[in-house]
Amino acid sequence: ATGTDIKPVEIVVFMRSVKSRSFFEQMKGRGVRVCNPTDLAAVNPGEHIKKDHFVIVDCVGVCERDKTDSRPMDSKKSVPLDKLLQAVSLGNVEDEVLSSIAARLARLDKDASDADRAKVVSLSGGKTLRDLARGIVDALAIDATQDMPPAQAEQRLRDSIWPFRTPALREQLLKMKQRADLVIDTVTKDTLLDAAFTVGSDRATALVQSFEQFIAQHKDEITALQILYSRPTRAPLKFEDVKALADALHAPPLNIDEGALWQAYATLRKDAVKGATQRRLLTDLVSLVRFAMQQTNELVPYPERVQANFKAWLAQHGKPFTAEQQHWLEMIRDHIAANLGIEIDDFEYAPFNAQGGLGKVHQLFGAELPKVIEELNRELAA
């Protein structure tokens, strides 16, 4: 490998094919290095006293094969990704365009979140970012296509770019690229813009205003907002609905994070905000929306709200529970705090399955279990 201290050699053995001309020449260059006669005699004693040539042992016919000049995959670095994707969506199958897209998809895969990867799979017909990149690379491979009729080789290329005809997939890739980009300005000299104490509150105000404008503008479009705006609540709020709302807030141009938003409210209304230093859960977004809509006077972490509702439910229930039943009720409470609700199937998974799962909870609550679950879902998530 380049950068490795390779000692002079007198025999170069090729055990596999080498496609790159520069790599082939580099390997031959290893054999050209001058070898001290004393060092040579120490490892290969014989009549010769100096190295005046070297030998290539070609086990795979590499010397007879045509070589290609190696080049970077992303040969269109100056062309933005949106232009490249637009080109292939219109049927462009130039090698440089396709290889550049493959290189950028491979880089995107390194920085992509699990949620972004899942979206790509759903929009591409089941292909991951790595699958899409590999499909292009395989279609461009000379060894795989050199014996094909030209029409078949071109069709192989067109098949590799077929998923990019989907506008939603191209849009998703561009969003991921925008989030992954980090622009570092090494030319412009830094200048102090402001030295006042109001900068933090100004930024907090801008963030809160952006959030509140967004939920007001999309209250009839996003399911979670439709449910939270309806009074009384017309349907139970689902975790998937809140996740979709969070994805919309995280996406450009808003790029709003729940933790930063919570801190912004704490800056502006310190007396009305609790738990500013706590780690945020996705369900805290419910508390943020309700507070922004002025449905509550305090911004309280969602788990704390669930805990308060749980205590009220226990007080109103009247019937005492055993210690084991109480323990299971508290586990159900914590599950609702993190997931907005609980269903019978959830008892087959952690943490319930480690303590007996569905069978155990049925044993503890019997025929009352469906009623208990219904009440907890309704009262705790209220």
JSON list of C-alpha atoms in Angstrom, two decimals, residues 143-297:
[
{"chain": "A", "resi": 143, "resn": "ASP", "atom": "CA", "xyz": [-15.38, -6.72, -17.11]},
{"chain": "A", "resi": 144, "resn": "ALA", "atom": "CA", "xyz": [-19.11, -7.34, -16.72]},
{"chain": "A", "resi": 145, "resn": "THR", "atom": "CA", "xyz": [-20.21, -5.52, -19.89]},
{"chain": "A", "resi": 146, "resn": "GLN", "atom": "CA", "xyz": [-17.38, -5.96, -22.39]},
{"chain": "A", "resi": 147, "resn": "ASP", "atom": "CA", "xyz": [-18.87, -9.15, -23.84]},
{"chain": "A", "resi": 148, "resn": "MET", "atom": "CA", "xyz": [-22.42, -7.76, -23.97]},
{"chain": "A", "resi": 149, "resn": "PRO", "atom": "CA", "xyz": [-24.07, -6.34, -27.08]},
{"chain": "A", "resi": 150, "resn": "PRO", "atom": "CA", "xyz": [-24.02, -2.52, -26.88]},
{"chain": "A", "resi": 151, "resn": "ALA", "atom": "CA", "xyz": [-27.81, -2.35, -26.56]},
{"chain": "A", "resi": 152, "resn": "GLN", "atom": "CA", "xyz": [-27.79, -4.76, -23.61]},
{"chain": "A", "resi": 153, "resn": "ALA", "atom": "CA", "xyz": [-24.97, -2.87, -21.87]},
{"chain": "A", "resi": 154, "resn": "GLU", "atom": "CA", "xyz": [-26.85, 0.41, -22.26]},
{"chain": "A", "resi": 155, "resn": "GLN", "atom": "CA", "xyz": [-30.05, -1.16, -20.93]},
{"chain": "A", "resi": 156, "resn": "ARG", "atom": "CA", "xyz": [-28.09, -2.36, -17.90]},
{"chain": "A", "resi": 157, "resn": "LEU", "atom": "CA", "xyz": [-27.11, 1.26, -17.25]},
{"chain": "A", "resi": 158, "resn": "ARG", "atom": "CA", "xyz": [-30.69, 2.47, -17.66]},
{"chain": "A", "resi": 159, "resn": "ASP", "atom": "CA", "xyz": [-31.95, -0.17, -15.24]},
{"chain": "A", "resi": 160, "resn": "SER", "atom": "CA", "xyz": [-29.44, 1.02, -12.63]},
{"chain": "A", "resi": 161, "resn": "ILE", "atom": "CA", "xyz": [-30.79, 4.59, -12.76]},
{"chain": "A", "resi": 162, "resn": "TRP", "atom": "CA", "xyz": [-34.48, 3.69, -13.05]},
{"chain": "A", "resi": 163, "resn": "PRO", "atom": "CA", "xyz": [-35.26, 4.42, -9.34]},
{"chain": "A", "resi": 164, "resn": "PHE", "atom": "CA", "xyz": [-34.06, 8.02, -9.82]},
{"chain": "A", "resi": 165, "resn": "ARG", "atom": "CA", "xyz": [-37.01, 8.71, -12.10]},
{"chain": "A", "resi": 166, "resn": "THR", "atom": "CA", "xyz": [-39.09, 8.96, -8.92]},
{"chain": "A", "resi": 167, "resn": "PRO", "atom": "CA", "xyz": [-39.26, 12.67, -7.94]},
{"chain": "A", "resi": 168, "resn": "ALA", "atom": "CA", "xyz": [-39.84, 11.84, -4.26]},
{"chain": "A", "resi": 169, "resn": "LEU", "atom": "CA", "xyz": [-36.60, 9.83, -4.12]},
{"chain": "A", "resi": 170, "resn": "ARG", "atom": "CA", "xyz": [-34.60, 12.64, -5.73]},
{"chain": "A", "resi": 171, "resn": "GLU", "atom": "CA", "xyz": [-36.10, 15.13, -3.28]},
{"chain": "A", "resi": 172, "resn": "GLN", "atom": "CA", "xyz": [-35.25, 12.89, -0.32]},
{"chain": "A", "resi": 173, "resn": "LEU", "atom": "CA", "xyz": [-31.63, 12.52, -1.48]},
{"chain": "A", "resi": 174, "resn": "LEU", "atom": "CA", "xyz": [-31.28, 16.29, -1.83]},
{"chain": "A", "resi": 175, "resn": "LYS", "atom": "CA", "xyz": [-32.67, 16.83, 1.69]},
{"chain": "A", "resi": 176, "resn": "MET", "atom": "CA", "xyz": [-30.16, 14.34, 3.06]},
{"chain": "A", "resi": 177, "resn": "LYS", "atom": "CA", "xyz": [-27.35, 16.06, 1.14]},
{"chain": "A", "resi": 178, "resn": "GLN", "atom": "CA", "xyz": [-28.38, 19.45, 2.52]},
{"chain": "A", "resi": 179, "resn": "ARG", "atom": "CA", "xyz": [-28.35, 18.14, 6.09]},
{"chain": "A", "resi": 180, "resn": "ALA", "atom": "CA", "xyz": [-24.98, 16.43, 5.59]},
{"chain": "A", "resi": 181, "resn": "ASP", "atom": "CA", "xyz": [-23.26, 19.44, 4.02]},
{"chain": "A", "resi": 182, "resn": "LEU", "atom": "CA", "xyz": [-20.87, 21.35, 6.24]},
{"chain": "A", "resi": 183, "resn": "VAL", "atom": "CA", "xyz": [-19.55, 24.51, 4.63]},
{"chain": "A", "resi": 184, "resn": "ILE", "atom": "CA", "xyz": [-16.32, 25.79, 6.17]},
{"chain": "A", "resi": 185, "resn": "ASP", "atom": "CA", "xyz": [-15.30, 29.29, 5.14]},
{"chain": "A", "resi": 186, "resn": "THR", "atom": "CA", "xyz": [-11.51, 29.49, 5.32]},
{"chain": "A", "resi": 187, "resn": "VAL", "atom": "CA", "xyz": [-11.26, 32.76, 3.37]},
{"chain": "A", "resi": 188, "resn": "THR", "atom": "CA", "xyz": [-13.55, 35.31, 5.01]},
{"chain": "A", "resi": 189, "resn": "LYS", "atom": "CA", "xyz": [-12.16, 36.94, 8.13]},
{"chain": "A", "resi": 190, "resn": "ASP", "atom": "CA", "xyz": [-14.36, 36.61, 11.21]},
{"chain": "A", "resi": 191, "resn": "THR", "atom": "CA", "xyz": [-15.94, 39.81, 12.48]},
{"chain": "A", "resi": 192, "resn": "LEU", "atom": "CA", "xyz": [-17.87, 40.54, 15.67]},
{"chain": "A", "resi": 193, "resn": "LEU", "atom": "CA", "xyz": [-21.51, 41.17, 14.81]},
{"chain": "A", "resi": 194, "resn": "ASP", "atom": "CA", "xyz": [-22.96, 41.89, 18.22]},
{"chain": "A", "resi": 195, "resn": "ALA", "atom": "CA", "xyz": [-21.81, 42.13, 21.81]},
{"chain": "A", "resi": 196, "resn": "ALA", "atom": "CA", "xyz": [-25.14, 42.74, 23.54]},
{"chain": "A", "resi": 197, "resn": "PHE", "atom": "CA", "xyz": [-26.92, 40.48, 26.01]},
{"chain": "A", "resi": 198, "resn": "THR", "atom": "CA", "xyz": [-30.06, 40.29, 23.86]},
{"chain": "A", "resi": 199, "resn": "VAL", "atom": "CA", "xyz": [-28.68, 37.95, 21.19]},
{"chain": "A", "resi": 200, "resn": "GLY", "atom": "CA", "xyz": [-29.81, 34.79, 22.99]},
{"chain": "A", "resi": 201, "resn": "SER", "atom": "CA", "xyz": [-33.36, 36.04, 23.49]},
{"chain": "A", "resi": 202, "resn": "ASP", "atom": "CA", "xyz": [-33.51, 37.30, 19.90]},
{"chain": "A", "resi": 203, "resn": "ARG", "atom": "CA", "xyz": [-32.58, 33.87, 18.60]},
{"chain": "A", "resi": 204, "resn": "ALA", "atom": "CA", "xyz": [-35.02, 32.21, 20.97]},
{"chain": "A", "resi": 205, "resn": "THR", "atom": "CA", "xyz": [-37.79, 34.52, 19.79]},
{"chain": "A", "resi": 206, "resn": "ALA", "atom": "CA", "xyz": [-37.04, 33.75, 16.15]},
{"chain": "A", "resi": 207, "resn": "LEU", "atom": "CA", "xyz": [-37.05, 30.00, 16.82]},
{"chain": "A", "resi": 208, "resn": "VAL", "atom": "CA", "xyz": [-40.33, 30.09, 18.76]},
{"chain": "A", "resi": 209, "resn": "GLN", "atom": "CA", "xyz": [-41.98, 32.27, 16.12]},
{"chain": "A", "resi": 210, "resn": "SER", "atom": "CA", "xyz": [-40.91, 29.90, 13.35]},
{"chain": "A", "resi": 211, "resn": "PHE", "atom": "CA", "xyz": [-42.33, 26.94, 15.27]},
{"chain": "A", "resi": 212, "resn": "GLU", "atom": "CA", "xyz": [-45.63, 28.60, 16.13]},
{"chain": "A", "resi": 213, "resn": "GLN", "atom": "CA", "xyz": [-46.09, 29.88, 12.58]},
{"chain": "A", "resi": 214, "resn": "PHE", "atom": "CA", "xyz": [-45.42, 26.41, 11.22]},
{"chain": "A", "resi": 215, "resn": "ILE", "atom": "CA", "xyz": [-47.98, 24.63, 13.40]},
{"chain": "A", "resi": 216, "resn": "ALA", "atom": "CA", "xyz": [-50.57, 27.31, 12.69]},
{"chain": "A", "resi": 217, "resn": "GLN", "atom": "CA", "xyz": [-50.03, 27.07, 8.94]},
{"chain": "A", "resi": 218, "resn": "HIS", "atom": "CA", "xyz": [-50.11, 23.26, 8.85]},
{"chain": "A", "resi": 219, "resn": "LYS", "atom": "CA", "xyz": [-52.78, 22.49, 11.45]},
{"chain": "A", "resi": 220, "resn": "ASP", "atom": "CA", "xyz": [-55.10, 21.15, 8.75]},
{"chain": "A", "resi": 221, "resn": "GLU", "atom": "CA", "xyz": [-52.43, 19.15, 6.90]},
{"chain": "A", "resi": 222, "resn": "ILE", "atom": "CA", "xyz": [-50.39, 17.22, 9.49]},
{"chain": "A", "resi": 223, "resn": "THR", "atom": "CA", "xyz": [-52.30, 14.51, 11.34]},
{"chain": "A", "resi": 224, "resn": "ALA", "atom": "CA", "xyz": [-50.73, 15.15, 14.75]},
{"chain": "A", "resi": 225, "resn": "LEU", "atom": "CA", "xyz": [-51.65, 18.84, 14.56]},
{"chain": "A", "resi": 226, "resn": "GLN", "atom": "CA", "xyz": [-55.19, 18.04, 13.40]},
{"chain": "A", "resi": 227, "resn": "ILE", "atom": "CA", "xyz": [-55.69, 15.86, 16.48]},
{"chain": "A", "resi": 228, "resn": "LEU", "atom": "CA", "xyz": [-54.07, 18.29, 18.93]},
{"chain": "A", "resi": 229, "resn": "TYR", "atom": "CA", "xyz": [-56.03, 21.26, 17.58]},
{"chain": "A", "resi": 230, "resn": "SER", "atom": "CA", "xyz": [-59.38, 19.45, 17.80]},
{"chain": "A", "resi": 231, "resn": "ARG", "atom": "CA", "xyz": [-61.25, 20.02, 21.11]},
{"chain": "A", "resi": 232, "resn": "PRO", "atom": "CA", "xyz": [-62.34, 17.67, 22.46]},
{"chain": "A", "resi": 233, "resn": "THR", "atom": "CA", "xyz": [-59.70, 15.40, 20.97]},
{"chain": "A", "resi": 234, "resn": "ARG", "atom": "CA", "xyz": [-61.42, 13.44, 18.24]},
{"chain": "A", "resi": 235, "resn": "ALA", "atom": "CA", "xyz": [-58.96, 10.53, 18.11]},
{"chain": "A", "resi": 236, "resn": "PRO", "atom": "CA", "xyz": [-56.03, 9.16, 20.13]},
{"chain": "A", "resi": 237, "resn": "LEU", "atom": "CA", "xyz": [-52.66, 10.54, 19.12]},
{"chain": "A", "resi": 238, "resn": "LYS", "atom": "CA", "xyz": [-50.30, 7.89, 17.75]},
{"chain": "A", "resi": 239, "resn": "PHE", "atom": "CA", "xyz": [-46.53, 7.75, 18.00]},
{"chain": "A", "resi": 240, "resn": "GLU", "atom": "CA", "xyz": [-46.27, 7.57, 14.20]},
{"chain": "A", "resi": 241, "resn": "ASP", "atom": "CA", "xyz": [-48.20, 10.84, 13.91]},
{"chain": "A", "resi": 242, "resn": "VAL", "atom": "CA", "xyz": [-45.82, 12.66, 16.27]},
{"chain": "A", "resi": 243, "resn": "LYS", "atom": "CA", "xyz": [-42.83, 11.13, 14.46]},
{"chain": "A", "resi": 244, "resn": "ALA", "atom": "CA", "xyz": [-44.13, 12.53, 11.15]},
{"chain": "A", "resi": 245, "resn": "LEU", "atom": "CA", "xyz": [-44.51, 15.97, 12.74]},
{"chain": "A", "resi": 246, "resn": "ALA", "atom": "CA", "xyz": [-40.98, 15.78, 14.14]},
{"chain": "A", "resi": 247, "resn": "ASP", "atom": "CA", "xyz": [-39.61, 14.83, 10.71]},
{"chain": "A", "resi": 248, "resn": "ALA", "atom": "CA", "xyz": [-41.33, 17.87, 9.19]},
{"chain": "A", "resi": 249, "resn": "LEU", "atom": "CA", "xyz": [-39.79, 20.14, 11.83]},
{"chain": "A", "resi": 250, "resn": "HIS", "atom": "CA", "xyz": [-36.32, 18.60, 11.47]},
{"chain": "A", "resi": 251, "resn": "ALA", "atom": "CA", "xyz": [-36.31, 19.05, 7.68]},
{"chain": "A", "resi": 252, "resn": "PRO", "atom": "CA", "xyz": [-35.00, 22.18, 5.94]},
{"chain": "A", "resi": 253, "resn": "PRO", "atom": "CA", "xyz": [-35.67, 25.05, 5.97]},
{"chain": "A", "resi": 254, "resn": "LEU", "atom": "CA", "xyz": [-36.87, 24.91, 9.61]},
{"chain": "A", "resi": 255, "resn": "ASN", "atom": "CA", "xyz": [-34.32, 22.44, 11.05]},
{"chain": "A", "resi": 256, "resn": "ILE", "atom": "CA", "xyz": [-36.05, 22.74, 14.43]},
{"chain": "A", "resi": 257, "resn": "ASP", "atom": "CA", "xyz": [-34.86, 20.40, 17.18]},
{"chain": "A", "resi": 258, "resn": "GLU", "atom": "CA", "xyz": [-37.07, 19.69, 20.21]},
{"chain": "A", "resi": 259, "resn": "GLY", "atom": "CA", "xyz": [-34.20, 20.31, 22.63]},
{"chain": "A", "resi": 260, "resn": "ALA", "atom": "CA", "xyz": [-33.31, 23.70, 21.13]},
{"chain": "A", "resi": 261, "resn": "LEU", "atom": "CA", "xyz": [-36.98, 24.67, 21.02]},
{"chain": "A", "resi": 262, "resn": "TRP", "atom": "CA", "xyz": [-37.46, 23.76, 24.69]},
{"chain": "A", "resi": 263, "resn": "GLN", "atom": "CA", "xyz": [-34.43, 25.88, 25.60]},
{"chain": "A", "resi": 264, "resn": "ALA", "atom": "CA", "xyz": [-35.83, 28.77, 23.56]},
{"chain": "A", "resi": 265, "resn": "TYR", "atom": "CA", "xyz": [-39.09, 28.70, 25.52]},
{"chain": "A", "resi": 266, "resn": "ALA", "atom": "CA", "xyz": [-37.07, 28.48, 28.76]},
{"chain": "A", "resi": 267, "resn": "THR", "atom": "CA", "xyz": [-35.17, 31.62, 27.73]},
{"chain": "A", "resi": 268, "resn": "LEU", "atom": "CA", "xyz": [-38.34, 33.57, 26.98]},
{"chain": "A", "resi": 269, "resn": "ARG", "atom": "CA", "xyz": [-40.65, 32.23, 29.70]},
{"chain": "A", "resi": 270, "resn": "LYS", "atom": "CA", "xyz": [-38.42, 30.81, 32.40]},
{"chain": "A", "resi": 271, "resn": "ASP", "atom": "CA", "xyz": [-41.12, 30.73, 35.10]},
{"chain": "A", "resi": 272, "resn": "ALA", "atom": "CA", "xyz": [-43.48, 28.68, 32.92]},
{"chain": "A", "resi": 273, "resn": "VAL", "atom": "CA", "xyz": [-40.98, 26.08, 31.68]},
{"chain": "A", "resi": 274, "resn": "LYS", "atom": "CA", "xyz": [-39.83, 23.00, 33.59]},
{"chain": "A", "resi": 275, "resn": "GLY", "atom": "CA", "xyz": [-37.22, 20.37, 32.83]},
{"chain": "A", "resi": 276, "resn": "ALA", "atom": "CA", "xyz": [-35.09, 22.54, 30.55]},
{"chain": "A", "resi": 277, "resn": "THR", "atom": "CA", "xyz": [-31.95, 20.54, 31.34]},
{"chain": "A", "resi": 278, "resn": "GLN", "atom": "CA", "xyz": [-33.52, 17.11, 30.89]},
{"chain": "A", "resi": 279, "resn": "ARG", "atom": "CA", "xyz": [-32.92, 14.82, 27.94]},
{"chain": "A", "resi": 280, "resn": "ARG", "atom": "CA", "xyz": [-35.77, 15.27, 25.48]},
{"chain": "A", "resi": 281, "resn": "LEU", "atom": "CA", "xyz": [-38.08, 12.48, 24.34]},
{"chain": "A", "resi": 282, "resn": "LEU", "atom": "CA", "xyz": [-39.96, 12.56, 21.07]},
{"chain": "A", "resi": 283, "resn": "THR", "atom": "CA", "xyz": [-43.21, 12.69, 23.03]},
{"chain": "A", "resi": 284, "resn": "ASP", "atom": "CA", "xyz": [-42.10, 16.03, 24.52]},
{"chain": "A", "resi": 285, "resn": "LEU", "atom": "CA", "xyz": [-43.13, 17.47, 21.18]},
{"chain": "A", "resi": 286, "resn": "VAL", "atom": "CA", "xyz": [-46.75, 16.99, 22.30]},
{"chain": "A", "resi": 287, "resn": "SER", "atom": "CA", "xyz": [-46.09, 19.25, 25.30]},
{"chain": "A", "resi": 288, "resn": "LEU", "atom": "CA", "xyz": [-44.42, 21.83, 23.05]},
{"chain": "A", "resi": 289, "resn": "VAL", "atom": "CA", "xyz": [-47.37, 21.96, 20.66]},
{"chain": "A", "resi": 290, "resn": "ARG", "atom": "CA", "xyz": [-49.93, 22.22, 23.48]},
{"chain": "A", "resi": 291, "resn": "PHE", "atom": "CA", "xyz": [-47.94, 25.00, 25.12]},
{"chain": "A", "resi": 292, "resn": "ALA", "atom": "CA", "xyz": [-47.58, 26.89, 21.84]},
{"chain": "A", "resi": 293, "resn": "MET", "atom": "CA", "xyz": [-51.34, 26.54, 21.27]},
{"chain": "A", "resi": 294, "resn": "GLN", "atom": "CA", "xyz": [-51.91, 27.90, 24.82]},
{"chain": "A", "resi": 295, "resn": "GLN", "atom": "CA", "xyz": [-53.78, 24.75, 25.84]},
{"chain": "A", "resi": 296, "resn": "THR", "atom": "CA", "xyz": [-51.55, 24.63, 28.93]},
{"chain": "A", "resi": 297, "resn": "ASN", "atom": "CA", "xyz": [-50.04, 27.38, 31.07]}
]
